[in-house]
Amino acid sequence: MRQEGDGMIRAGYHHGDLRRALLESAMELARGGGRDAVVLRDAARRAAVSPNAVYRHFASRDDLLAAVAGQAQEAMAERMLGFESSTPTTGSVARDRLRAVGLGYIAFALDEPGWFDAAFSDITAQPGTAAPPPLALLVEALDGLVAAGELPPDARAGAEWPCWSTVHGFALLALHGPLRAHPRSEVWASAERAVDAVVDGVLLRRRPGDGGRGAARGGSDDPALPD
């Protein structure tokens, strides 16, 4: 390898490795500057090839960004799987798993803001396509609560969306919003509180017939909305 500026320029790749080299280069760019930093010409320069060579493996910048997003999502999923909280467990394996998935998501965003931006700045869910790996882990954790008898099956449908909204929204507040200026210890304490709150909310058992509206407010139903 030879060094140019603050990046490593790879040389001597064997035939068939160029796509991997370009993707690694793009991942380095994303790590440092997020989605906007992933530029075809810069990826080619880091891989020590001509810009035209990129098009043999990626038809456009969008194709390269999609590959970067996939790699970043896989890295996040690994972090979520291996996350271990420093706080005491709840005593429930299934609940601890859901909590770890949520906190691991936020921890990844805080530690790898560039990859987080590249992974989730543009998600379009197409019917019939596989869920992004982090969402798949969340779905598995929620299904685990049902299997453990801690979440009623009728309360399971759609539970991933408030969970994902909470952790993703918190991550954005911590990276780009008012939490950005707070000490990391305060941010993390708030992250744990947010995750615990949404887990508690998901586990509230719905009373038969109330559609889940009354349980969190002492049984009172929502007022009727005007036409």
Short mmCIF file of C-alpha atoms in Angstrom, two decimals, residues 4 20 29 37 63 83 86 98 102 119-120 128 151 155 181 191 199 205 207 218:
data_model
loop_
_atom_site.label_atom_id
_atom_site.label_comp_id
_atom_site.label_asym_id
_atom_site.label_seq_id
_atom_site.Cartn_x
_atom_site.Cartn_y
_atom_site.Cartn_z
CA GLU A 4 -1.87 9.71 -0.25
CA ARG A 20 -14.66 -5.23 -2.96
CA LEU A 29 -15.62 7.78 2.77
CA ALA A 37 -19.05 11.95 1.18
CA ASP A 63 -25.85 1.71 -6.83
CA PHE A 83 -24.48 -5.33 22.66
CA SER A 86 -23.90 -2.05 31.81
CA LEU A 98 -35.38 -6.26 23.02
CA GLY A 102 -32.65 -0.86 20.94
CA ALA A 119 -27.34 3.37 6.12
CA PHE A 120 -30.57 5.14 6.93
CA GLY A 128 -41.77 -8.56 -0.79
CA LEU A 151 -46.44 -10.00 24.81
CA ALA A 155 -50.51 -6.70 20.65
CA ALA A 181 -24.19 19.45 22.95
CA ALA A 191 -31.11 6.77 25.64
CA VAL A 199 -40.35 -1.35 25.91
CA ARG A 205 -51.46 -5.53 27.87
CA ARG A 207 -57.91 -4.85 27.45
CA GLY A 218 -56.27 4.23 33.45
#
